[in-house]
mmCIF file of C-alpha atoms in Angstrom:
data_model
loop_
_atom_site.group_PDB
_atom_site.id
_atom_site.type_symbol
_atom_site.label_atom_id
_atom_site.label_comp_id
_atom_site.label_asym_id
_atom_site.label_seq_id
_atom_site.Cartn_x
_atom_site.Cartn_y
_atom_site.Cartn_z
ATOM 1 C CA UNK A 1 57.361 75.708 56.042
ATOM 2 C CA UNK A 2 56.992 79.047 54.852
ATOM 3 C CA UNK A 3 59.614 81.956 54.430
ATOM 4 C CA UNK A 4 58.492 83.990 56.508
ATOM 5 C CA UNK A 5 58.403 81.491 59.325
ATOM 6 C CA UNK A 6 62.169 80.740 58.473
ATOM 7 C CA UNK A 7 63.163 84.157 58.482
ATOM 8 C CA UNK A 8 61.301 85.002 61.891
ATOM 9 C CA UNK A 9 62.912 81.836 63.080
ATOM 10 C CA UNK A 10 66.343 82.850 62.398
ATOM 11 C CA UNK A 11 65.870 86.518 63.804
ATOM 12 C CA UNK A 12 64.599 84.773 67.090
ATOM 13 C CA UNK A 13 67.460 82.633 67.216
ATOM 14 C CA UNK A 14 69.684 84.967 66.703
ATOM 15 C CA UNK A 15 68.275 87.390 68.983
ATOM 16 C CA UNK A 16 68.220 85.056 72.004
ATOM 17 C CA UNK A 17 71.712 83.609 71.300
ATOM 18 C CA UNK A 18 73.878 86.874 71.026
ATOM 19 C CA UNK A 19 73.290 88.073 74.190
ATOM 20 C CA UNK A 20 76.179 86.961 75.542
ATOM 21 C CA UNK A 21 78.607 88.984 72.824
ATOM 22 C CA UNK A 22 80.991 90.665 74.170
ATOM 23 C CA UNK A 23 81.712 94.588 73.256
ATOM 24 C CA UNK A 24 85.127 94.205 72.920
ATOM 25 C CA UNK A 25 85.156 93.796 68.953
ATOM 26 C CA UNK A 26 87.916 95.028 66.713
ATOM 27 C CA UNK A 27 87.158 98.733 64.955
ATOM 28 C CA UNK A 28 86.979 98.898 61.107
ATOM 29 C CA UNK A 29 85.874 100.949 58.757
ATOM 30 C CA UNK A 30 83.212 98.306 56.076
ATOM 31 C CA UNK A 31 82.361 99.636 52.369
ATOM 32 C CA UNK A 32 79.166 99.022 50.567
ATOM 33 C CA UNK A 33 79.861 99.636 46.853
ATOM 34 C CA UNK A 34 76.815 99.036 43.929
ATOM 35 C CA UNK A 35 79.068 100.563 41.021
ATOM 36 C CA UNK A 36 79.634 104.416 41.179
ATOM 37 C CA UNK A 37 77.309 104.599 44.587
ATOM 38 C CA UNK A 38 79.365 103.129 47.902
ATOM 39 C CA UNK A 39 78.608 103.486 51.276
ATOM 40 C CA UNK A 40 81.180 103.241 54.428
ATOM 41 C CA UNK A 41 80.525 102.363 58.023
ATOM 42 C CA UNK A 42 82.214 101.968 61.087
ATOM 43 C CA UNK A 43 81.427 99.639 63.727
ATOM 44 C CA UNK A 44 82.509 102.849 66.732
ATOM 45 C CA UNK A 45 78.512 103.787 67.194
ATOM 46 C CA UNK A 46 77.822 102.060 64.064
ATOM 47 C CA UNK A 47 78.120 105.233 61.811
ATOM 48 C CA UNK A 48 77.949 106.444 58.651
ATOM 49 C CA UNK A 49 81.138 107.724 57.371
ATOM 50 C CA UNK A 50 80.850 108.389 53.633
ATOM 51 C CA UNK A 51 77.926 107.903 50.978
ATOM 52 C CA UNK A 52 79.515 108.992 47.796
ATOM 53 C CA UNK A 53 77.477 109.197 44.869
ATOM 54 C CA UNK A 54 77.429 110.971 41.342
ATOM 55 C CA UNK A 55 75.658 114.436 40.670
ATOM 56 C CA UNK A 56 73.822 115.479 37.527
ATOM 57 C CA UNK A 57 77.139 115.690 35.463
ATOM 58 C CA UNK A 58 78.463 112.225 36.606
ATOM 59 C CA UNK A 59 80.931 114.013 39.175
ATOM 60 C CA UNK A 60 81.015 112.123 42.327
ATOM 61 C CA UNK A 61 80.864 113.381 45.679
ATOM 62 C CA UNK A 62 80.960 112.201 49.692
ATOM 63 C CA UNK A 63 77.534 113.843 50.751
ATOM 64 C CA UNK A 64 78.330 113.229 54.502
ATOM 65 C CA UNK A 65 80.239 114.992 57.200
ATOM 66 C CA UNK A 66 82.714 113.704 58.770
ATOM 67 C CA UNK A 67 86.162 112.436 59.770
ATOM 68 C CA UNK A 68 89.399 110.394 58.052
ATOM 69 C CA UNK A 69 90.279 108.358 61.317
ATOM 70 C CA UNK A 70 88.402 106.363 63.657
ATOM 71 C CA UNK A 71 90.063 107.656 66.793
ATOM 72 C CA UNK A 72 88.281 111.474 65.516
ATOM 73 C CA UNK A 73 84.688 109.759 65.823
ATOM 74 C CA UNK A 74 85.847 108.971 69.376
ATOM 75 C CA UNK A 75 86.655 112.398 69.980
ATOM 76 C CA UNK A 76 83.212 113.637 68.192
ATOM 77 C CA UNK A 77 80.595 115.486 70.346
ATOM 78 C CA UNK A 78 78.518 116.120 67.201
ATOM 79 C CA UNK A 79 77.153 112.399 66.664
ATOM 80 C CA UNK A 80 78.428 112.162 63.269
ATOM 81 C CA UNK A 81 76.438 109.240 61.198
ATOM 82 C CA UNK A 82 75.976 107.753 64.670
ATOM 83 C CA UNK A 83 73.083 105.544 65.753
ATOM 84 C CA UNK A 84 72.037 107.206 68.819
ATOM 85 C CA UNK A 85 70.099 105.760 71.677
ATOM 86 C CA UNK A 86 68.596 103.727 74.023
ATOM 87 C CA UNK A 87 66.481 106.799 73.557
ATOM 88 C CA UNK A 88 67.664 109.621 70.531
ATOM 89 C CA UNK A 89 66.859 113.523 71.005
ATOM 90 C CA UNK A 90 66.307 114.691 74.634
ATOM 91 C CA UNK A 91 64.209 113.447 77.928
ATOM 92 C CA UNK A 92 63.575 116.293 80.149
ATOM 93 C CA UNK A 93 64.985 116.291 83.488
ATOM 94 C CA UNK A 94 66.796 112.999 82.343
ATOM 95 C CA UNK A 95 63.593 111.338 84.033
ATOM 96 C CA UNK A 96 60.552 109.499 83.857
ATOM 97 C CA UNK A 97 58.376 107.100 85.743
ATOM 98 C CA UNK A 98 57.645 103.778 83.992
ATOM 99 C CA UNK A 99 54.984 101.162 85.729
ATOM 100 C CA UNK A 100 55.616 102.552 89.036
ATOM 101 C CA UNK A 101 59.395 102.636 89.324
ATOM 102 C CA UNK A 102 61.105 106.363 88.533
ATOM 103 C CA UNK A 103 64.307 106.064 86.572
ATOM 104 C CA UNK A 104 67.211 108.483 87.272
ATOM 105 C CA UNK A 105 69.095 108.160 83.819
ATOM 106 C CA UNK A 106 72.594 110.290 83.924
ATOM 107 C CA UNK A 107 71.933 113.659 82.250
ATOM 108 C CA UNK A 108 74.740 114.993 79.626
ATOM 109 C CA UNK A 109 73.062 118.116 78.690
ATOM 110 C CA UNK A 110 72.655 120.145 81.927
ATOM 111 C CA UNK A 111 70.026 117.980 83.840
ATOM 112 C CA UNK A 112 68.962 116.326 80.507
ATOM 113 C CA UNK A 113 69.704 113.335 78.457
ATOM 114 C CA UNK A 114 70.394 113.868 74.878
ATOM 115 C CA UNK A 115 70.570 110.952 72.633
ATOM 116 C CA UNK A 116 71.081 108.657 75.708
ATOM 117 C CA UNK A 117 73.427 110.041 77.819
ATOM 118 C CA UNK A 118 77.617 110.123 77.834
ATOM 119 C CA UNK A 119 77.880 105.986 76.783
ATOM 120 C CA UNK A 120 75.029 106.297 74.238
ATOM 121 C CA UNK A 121 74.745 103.833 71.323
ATOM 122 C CA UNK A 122 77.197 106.366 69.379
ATOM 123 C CA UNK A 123 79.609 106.192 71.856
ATOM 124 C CA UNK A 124 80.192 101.892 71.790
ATOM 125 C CA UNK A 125 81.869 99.277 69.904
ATOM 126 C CA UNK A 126 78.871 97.443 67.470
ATOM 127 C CA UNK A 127 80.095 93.797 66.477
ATOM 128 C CA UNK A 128 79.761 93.143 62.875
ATOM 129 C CA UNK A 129 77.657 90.010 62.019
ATOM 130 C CA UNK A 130 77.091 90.417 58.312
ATOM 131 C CA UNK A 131 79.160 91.907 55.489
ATOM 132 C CA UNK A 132 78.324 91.869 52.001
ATOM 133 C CA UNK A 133 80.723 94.632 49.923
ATOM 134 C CA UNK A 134 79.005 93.647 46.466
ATOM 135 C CA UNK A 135 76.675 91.785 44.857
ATOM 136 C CA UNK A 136 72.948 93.042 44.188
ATOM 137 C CA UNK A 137 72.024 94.338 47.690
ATOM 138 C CA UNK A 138 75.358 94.900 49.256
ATOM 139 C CA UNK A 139 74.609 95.311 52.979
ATOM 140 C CA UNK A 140 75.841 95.256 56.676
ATOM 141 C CA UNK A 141 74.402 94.533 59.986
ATOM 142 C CA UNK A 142 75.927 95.209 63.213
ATOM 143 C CA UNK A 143 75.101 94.280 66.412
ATOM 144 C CA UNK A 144 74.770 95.391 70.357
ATOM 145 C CA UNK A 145 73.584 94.458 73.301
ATOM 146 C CA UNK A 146 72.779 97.060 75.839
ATOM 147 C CA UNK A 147 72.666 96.093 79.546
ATOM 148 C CA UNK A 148 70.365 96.582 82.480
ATOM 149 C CA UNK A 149 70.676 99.637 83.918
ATOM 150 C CA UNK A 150 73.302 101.133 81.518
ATOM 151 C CA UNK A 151 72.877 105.279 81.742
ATOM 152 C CA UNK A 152 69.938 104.454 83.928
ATOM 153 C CA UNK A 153 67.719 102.500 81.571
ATOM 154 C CA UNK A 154 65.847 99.365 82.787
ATOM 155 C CA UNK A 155 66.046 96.374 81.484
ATOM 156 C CA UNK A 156 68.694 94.636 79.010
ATOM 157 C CA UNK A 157 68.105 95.250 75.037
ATOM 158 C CA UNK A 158 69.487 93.613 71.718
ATOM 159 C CA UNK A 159 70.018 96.139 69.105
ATOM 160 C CA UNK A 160 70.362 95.641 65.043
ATOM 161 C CA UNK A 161 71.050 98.215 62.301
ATOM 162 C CA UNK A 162 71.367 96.989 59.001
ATOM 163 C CA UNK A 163 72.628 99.316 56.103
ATOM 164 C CA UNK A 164 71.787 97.947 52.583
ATOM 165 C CA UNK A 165 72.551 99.556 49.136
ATOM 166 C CA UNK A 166 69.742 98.929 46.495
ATOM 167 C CA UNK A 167 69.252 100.568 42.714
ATOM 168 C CA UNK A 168 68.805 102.820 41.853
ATOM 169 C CA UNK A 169 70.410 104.528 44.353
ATOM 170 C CA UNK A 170 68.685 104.286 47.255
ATOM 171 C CA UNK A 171 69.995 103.431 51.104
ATOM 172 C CA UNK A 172 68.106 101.527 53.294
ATOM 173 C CA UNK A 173 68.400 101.697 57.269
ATOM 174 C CA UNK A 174 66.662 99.035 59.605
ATOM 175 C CA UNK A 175 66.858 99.493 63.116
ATOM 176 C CA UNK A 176 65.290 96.854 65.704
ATOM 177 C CA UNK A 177 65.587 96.293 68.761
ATOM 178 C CA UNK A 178 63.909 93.248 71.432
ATOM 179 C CA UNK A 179 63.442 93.966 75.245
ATOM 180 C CA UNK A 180 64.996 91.367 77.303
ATOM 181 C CA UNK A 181 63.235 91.229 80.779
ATOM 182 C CA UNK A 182 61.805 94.680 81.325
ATOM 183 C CA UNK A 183 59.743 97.191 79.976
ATOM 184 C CA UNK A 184 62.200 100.041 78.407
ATOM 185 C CA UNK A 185 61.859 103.213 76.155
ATOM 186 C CA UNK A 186 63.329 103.164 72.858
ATOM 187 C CA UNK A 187 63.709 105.332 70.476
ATOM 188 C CA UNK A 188 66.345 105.007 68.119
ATOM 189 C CA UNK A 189 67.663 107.853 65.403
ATOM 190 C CA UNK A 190 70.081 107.469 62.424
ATOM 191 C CA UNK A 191 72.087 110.934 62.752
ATOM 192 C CA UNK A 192 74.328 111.549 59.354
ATOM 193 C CA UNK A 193 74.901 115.309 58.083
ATOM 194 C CA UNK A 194 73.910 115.202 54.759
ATOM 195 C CA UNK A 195 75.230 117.928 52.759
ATOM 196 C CA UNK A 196 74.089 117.198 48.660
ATOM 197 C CA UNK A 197 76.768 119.124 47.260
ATOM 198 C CA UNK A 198 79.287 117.609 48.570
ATOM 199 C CA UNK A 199 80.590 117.544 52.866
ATOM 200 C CA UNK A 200 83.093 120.265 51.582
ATOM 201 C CA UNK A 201 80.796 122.426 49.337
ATOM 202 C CA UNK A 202 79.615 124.745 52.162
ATOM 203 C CA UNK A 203 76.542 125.594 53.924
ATOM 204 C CA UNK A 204 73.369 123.901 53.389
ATOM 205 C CA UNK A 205 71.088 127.572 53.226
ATOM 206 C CA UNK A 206 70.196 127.258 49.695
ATOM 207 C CA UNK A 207 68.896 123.840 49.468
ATOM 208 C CA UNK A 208 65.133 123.419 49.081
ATOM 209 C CA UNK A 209 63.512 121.365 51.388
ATOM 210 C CA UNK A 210 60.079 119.858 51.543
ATOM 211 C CA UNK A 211 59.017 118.148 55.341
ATOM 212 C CA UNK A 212 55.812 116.379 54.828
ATOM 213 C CA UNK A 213 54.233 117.671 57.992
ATOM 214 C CA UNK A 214 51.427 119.928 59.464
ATOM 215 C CA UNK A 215 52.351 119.946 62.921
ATOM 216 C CA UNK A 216 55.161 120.538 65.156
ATOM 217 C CA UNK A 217 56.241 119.638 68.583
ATOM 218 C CA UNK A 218 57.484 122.880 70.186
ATOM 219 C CA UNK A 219 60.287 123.147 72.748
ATOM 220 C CA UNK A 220 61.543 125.096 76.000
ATOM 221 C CA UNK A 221 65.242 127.063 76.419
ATOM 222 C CA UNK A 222 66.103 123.714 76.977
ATOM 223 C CA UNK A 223 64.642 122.370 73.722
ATOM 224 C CA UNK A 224 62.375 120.043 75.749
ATOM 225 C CA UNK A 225 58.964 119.537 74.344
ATOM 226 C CA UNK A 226 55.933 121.039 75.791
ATOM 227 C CA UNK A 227 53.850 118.217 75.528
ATOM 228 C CA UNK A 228 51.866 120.636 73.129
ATOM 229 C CA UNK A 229 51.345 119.631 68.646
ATOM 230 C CA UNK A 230 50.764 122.965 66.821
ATOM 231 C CA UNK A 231 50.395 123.949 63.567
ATOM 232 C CA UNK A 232 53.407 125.174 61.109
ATOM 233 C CA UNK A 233 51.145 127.449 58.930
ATOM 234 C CA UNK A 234 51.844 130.772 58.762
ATOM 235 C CA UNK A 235 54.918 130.105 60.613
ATOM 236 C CA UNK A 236 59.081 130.203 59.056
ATOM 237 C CA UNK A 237 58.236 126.247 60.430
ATOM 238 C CA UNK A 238 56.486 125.774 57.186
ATOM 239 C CA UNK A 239 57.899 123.085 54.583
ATOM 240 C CA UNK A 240 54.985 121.830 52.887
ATOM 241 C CA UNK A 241 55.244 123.793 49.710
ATOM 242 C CA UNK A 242 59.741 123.040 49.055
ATOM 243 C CA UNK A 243 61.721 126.349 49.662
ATOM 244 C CA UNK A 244 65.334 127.098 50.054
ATOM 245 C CA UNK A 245 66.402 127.040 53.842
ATOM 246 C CA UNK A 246 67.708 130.533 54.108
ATOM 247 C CA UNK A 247 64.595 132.309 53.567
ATOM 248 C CA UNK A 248 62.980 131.080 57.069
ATOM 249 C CA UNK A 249 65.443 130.427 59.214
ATOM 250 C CA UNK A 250 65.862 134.535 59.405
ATOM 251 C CA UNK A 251 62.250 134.160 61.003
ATOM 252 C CA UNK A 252 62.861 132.033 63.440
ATOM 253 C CA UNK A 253 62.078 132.984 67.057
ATOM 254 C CA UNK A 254 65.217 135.548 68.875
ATOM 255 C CA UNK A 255 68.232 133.703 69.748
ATOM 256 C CA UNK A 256 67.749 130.585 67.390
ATOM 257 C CA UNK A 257 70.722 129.383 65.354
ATOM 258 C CA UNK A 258 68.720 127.387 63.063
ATOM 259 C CA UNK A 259 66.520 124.377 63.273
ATOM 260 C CA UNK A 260 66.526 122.019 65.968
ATOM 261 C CA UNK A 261 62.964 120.950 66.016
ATOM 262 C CA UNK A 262 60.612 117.767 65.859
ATOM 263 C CA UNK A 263 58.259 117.434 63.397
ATOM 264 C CA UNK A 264 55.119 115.833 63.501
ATOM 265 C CA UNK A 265 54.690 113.693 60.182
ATOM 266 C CA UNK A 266 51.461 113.663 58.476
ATOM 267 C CA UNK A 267 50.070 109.849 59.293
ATOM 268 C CA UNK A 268 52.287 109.462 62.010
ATOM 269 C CA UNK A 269 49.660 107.578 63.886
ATOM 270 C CA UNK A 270 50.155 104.747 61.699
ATOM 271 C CA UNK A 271 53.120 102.231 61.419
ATOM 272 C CA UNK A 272 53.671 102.017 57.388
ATOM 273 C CA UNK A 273 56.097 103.646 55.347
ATOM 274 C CA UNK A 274 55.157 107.384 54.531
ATOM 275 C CA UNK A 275 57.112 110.217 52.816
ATOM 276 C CA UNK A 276 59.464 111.994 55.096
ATOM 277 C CA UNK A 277 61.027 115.029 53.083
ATOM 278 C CA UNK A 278 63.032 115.948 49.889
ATOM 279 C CA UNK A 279 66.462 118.026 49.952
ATOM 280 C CA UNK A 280 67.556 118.919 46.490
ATOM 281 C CA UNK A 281 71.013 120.996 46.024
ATOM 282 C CA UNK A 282 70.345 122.805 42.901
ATOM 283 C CA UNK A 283 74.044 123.519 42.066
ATOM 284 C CA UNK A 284 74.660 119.707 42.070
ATOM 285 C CA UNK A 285 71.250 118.798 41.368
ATOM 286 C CA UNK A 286 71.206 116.428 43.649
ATOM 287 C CA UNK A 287 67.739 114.967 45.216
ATOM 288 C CA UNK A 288 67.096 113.318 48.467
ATOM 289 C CA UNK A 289 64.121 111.885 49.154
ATOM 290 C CA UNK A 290 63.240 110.293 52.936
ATOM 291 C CA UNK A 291 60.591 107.954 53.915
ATOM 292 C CA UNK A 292 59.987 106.110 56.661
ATOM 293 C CA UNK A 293 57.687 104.514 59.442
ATOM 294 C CA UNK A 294 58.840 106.624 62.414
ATOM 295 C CA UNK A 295 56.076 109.065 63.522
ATOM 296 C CA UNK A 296 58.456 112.117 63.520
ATOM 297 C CA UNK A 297 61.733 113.709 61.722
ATOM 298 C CA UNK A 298 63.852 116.162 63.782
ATOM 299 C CA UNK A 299 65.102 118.665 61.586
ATOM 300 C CA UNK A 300 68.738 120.034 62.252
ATOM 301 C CA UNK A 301 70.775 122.546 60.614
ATOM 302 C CA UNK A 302 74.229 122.252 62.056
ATOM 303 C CA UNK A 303 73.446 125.018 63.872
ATOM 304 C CA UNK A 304 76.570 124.912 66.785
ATOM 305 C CA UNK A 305 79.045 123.271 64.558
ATOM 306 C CA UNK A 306 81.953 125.256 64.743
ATOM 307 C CA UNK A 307 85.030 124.934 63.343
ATOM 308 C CA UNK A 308 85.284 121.245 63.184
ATOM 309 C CA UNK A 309 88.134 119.668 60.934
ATOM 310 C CA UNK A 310 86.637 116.952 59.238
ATOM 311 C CA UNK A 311 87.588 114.658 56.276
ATOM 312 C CA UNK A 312 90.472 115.520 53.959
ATOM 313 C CA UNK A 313 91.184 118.575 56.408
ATOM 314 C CA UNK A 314 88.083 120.542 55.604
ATOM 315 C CA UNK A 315 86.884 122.769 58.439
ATOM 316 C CA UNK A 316 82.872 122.965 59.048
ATOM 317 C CA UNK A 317 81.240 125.524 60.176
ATOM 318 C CA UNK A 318 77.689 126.427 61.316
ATOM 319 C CA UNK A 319 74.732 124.466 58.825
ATOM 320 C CA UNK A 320 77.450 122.644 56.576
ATOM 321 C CA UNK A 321 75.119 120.085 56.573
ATOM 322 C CA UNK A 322 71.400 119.320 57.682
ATOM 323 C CA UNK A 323 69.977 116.208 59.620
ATOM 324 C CA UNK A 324 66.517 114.559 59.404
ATOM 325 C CA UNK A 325 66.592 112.079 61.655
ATOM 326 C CA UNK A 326 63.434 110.020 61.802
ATOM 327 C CA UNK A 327 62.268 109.411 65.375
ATOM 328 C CA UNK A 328 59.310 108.678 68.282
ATOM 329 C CA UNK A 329 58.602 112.371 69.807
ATOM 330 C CA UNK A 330 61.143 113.595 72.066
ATOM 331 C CA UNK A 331 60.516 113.078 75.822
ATOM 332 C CA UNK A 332 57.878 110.872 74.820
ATOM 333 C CA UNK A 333 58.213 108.926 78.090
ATOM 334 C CA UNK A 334 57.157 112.270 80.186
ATOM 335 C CA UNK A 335 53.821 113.265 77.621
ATOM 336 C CA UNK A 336 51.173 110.663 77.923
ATOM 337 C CA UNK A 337 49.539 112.287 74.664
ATOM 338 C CA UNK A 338 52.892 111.306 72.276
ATOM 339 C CA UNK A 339 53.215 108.315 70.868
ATOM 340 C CA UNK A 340 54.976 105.862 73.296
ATOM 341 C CA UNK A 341 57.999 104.266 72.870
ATOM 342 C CA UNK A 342 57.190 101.894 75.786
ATOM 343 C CA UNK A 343 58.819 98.117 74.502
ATOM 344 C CA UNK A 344 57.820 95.338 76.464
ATOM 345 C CA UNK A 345 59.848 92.085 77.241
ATOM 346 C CA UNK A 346 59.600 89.790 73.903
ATOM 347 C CA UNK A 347 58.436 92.700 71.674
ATOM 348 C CA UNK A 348 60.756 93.911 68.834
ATOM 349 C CA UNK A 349 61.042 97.772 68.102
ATOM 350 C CA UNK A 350 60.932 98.008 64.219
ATOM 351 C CA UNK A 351 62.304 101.499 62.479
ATOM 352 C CA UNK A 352 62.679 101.864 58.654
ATOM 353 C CA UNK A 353 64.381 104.548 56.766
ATOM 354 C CA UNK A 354 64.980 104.457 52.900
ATOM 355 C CA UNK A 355 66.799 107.390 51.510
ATOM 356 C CA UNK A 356 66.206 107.548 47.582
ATOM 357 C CA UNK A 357 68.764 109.469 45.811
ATOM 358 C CA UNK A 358 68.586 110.888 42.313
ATOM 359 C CA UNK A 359 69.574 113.862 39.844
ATOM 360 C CA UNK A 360 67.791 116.704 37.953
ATOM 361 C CA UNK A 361 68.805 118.840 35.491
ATOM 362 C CA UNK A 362 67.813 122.596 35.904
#
């Protein structure tokens, strides 16, 4: 018997028998540590809460927002290192017809969802089902089960993330997730602030940034997708070429605060890995690199934080850290020309990330 039929095996079995798990699991706060580059999580929305990792002098630094207590994720609005779904970003109207039936899901953003509604994925208690601190791939996976008709979604659905530290430092997210007994959107989004020089460093403006995409998906007021995929030459949309952050973002259309926008990755018709985008924080020198098999990255600059105390007593303000959280195309379930996100009973929804971190000298 092979592997690979083993290890589907097991994920079957364990998918069909932890159905039944109840939410009401203790809170902690897990570490992942692979010498001087650790990783913490917390089962509340199964979150990051600290990646802290050296810079190009050896100086180490948390390169996350976020808070010192457990009960100030509860209190969050912001979706700090949260997994967000049953469906991440925004369906318009908080709507959509599926097979015939139209779903009413409960809007939390003036008529719309955003990252799926007030009791998101963010917003419940994950059971832990693996913990490994050390060793050579120190990892976690955390579990939960999402019931029929919870924030108006059909159908019941068994959720994984697994977080897994790997040399040389890089930090692997796998999200799945297997339809029970109806057809169901999902689209789930890993949603850390990543600041590279450190979550009390500052804003994020003069970080370069590379997005390796041609096209966009552009939005209403209400940051709901046209349905249209345009270009980003000749527009301050334009990260092909890497350029600081504060250049464009004084082009942006009146009224913007920043970037809020989905991004249409180059390949994203297929399912393999591709390159996602690059951060580097020159004063640090600090590199991110992002790849994944998601067919879009929303890019977000922080732009309505506002003065948030976060860890150690450090107050954020406005782009303190950026977001590139790999996704499906927002309101993908109201434009028949997006991707779909459409998982049918027995089918498993499969989303890598792998973020690759190193250092450069000027």
């Amino acid at each position: 018997m092979s592997k690979i039929f083993i290890f589907l095996c097991f994920n079957i079995f364990a998918l069909g028998n932890l159905a039944h798990v109840s939410s009401a699991h203790k809170l902690g706060i897990y570490e992942l540590k692979k010498g001087d580059f650790s990783l913490k999580v917390t089962n509340y929305g199964a979150r990051v809460v600290s990646v802290i990792l050296p810079d190009k002098n050896g100086k180490l630094a948390d390169v996350v927002l976020g808070y010192d207590t457990i009960k100030e994720y509860m209190n969050d609005t912001g979706h700090f290192g949260a997994i967000v779904g049953r469906v991440a970003n925004r369906i318009g109207g908080a709507q959509f017809t599926l097979n015939g039936t139209h779903y009413k899901l409960d809007a939390n953003e003036g008529t719309n969802m955003l990252h799926g509604g007030k009791k998101g994925f963010s917003q419940v208690i994950w059971k832990v089902i693996k913990h490994e601190k050390k060793g050579p791939s120190p990892h976690i996976t955390l579990f939960y089960h999402s019931a029929d008709g919870e924030e108006g979604f059909p159908g019941g659905v068994l959720v994984f993330v697994t977080y897994t530290l790997s040399e040389p430092y890089k930090l692997s997210v796998t999200m799945k997730a297997k339809a029970l007994n109806k057809a169901t959107p999902i689209n789930l989004a890993q949603h850390s602030y990543w600041n590279l020089g450190g979550h009390d460093s500052g804003d994020i403006l003069s970080d370069e940034l590379q997005i390796f995409a041609s096209h966009i998906t552009p939005v209403d007021k209400e940051l709901i997708p046209t349905g249209e995929i345009v270009s980003v030459k000749k527009t301050p949309y334009d990260f092909l070429s890497p350029h600081v952050i504060k250049t464009p973002i004084k082009e942006l259309p009146n009224g913007s605060k920043g970037y809020d926008i989905n991004y249409v990755l180059n390949g994203y018709e297929t399912k393999k890995m591709k390159p996602v985008a690059v951060v580097y924080n020159k004063k640090s020198g600090r590199v991110m690199k992002l790849s994944s098999n998601a067919p879009g990255v929303q890019l977000y600059t922080g732009n309505y934080i506002n003065d948030v105390k976060g860890k150690g007593g450090y107050v954020y303000q406005a782009h303190a850290a950026l977001c590139l959280e790999t996704q499906g195309f927002p309101d993908s379930v109201n434009h028949l020309n997006f991707p779909s996100q459409i998982v049918t009973p027995g089918k498993t929804y499969k989303h890598y990330m792998l973020h690759t971190f190193s250092t450069k000298k000027d």
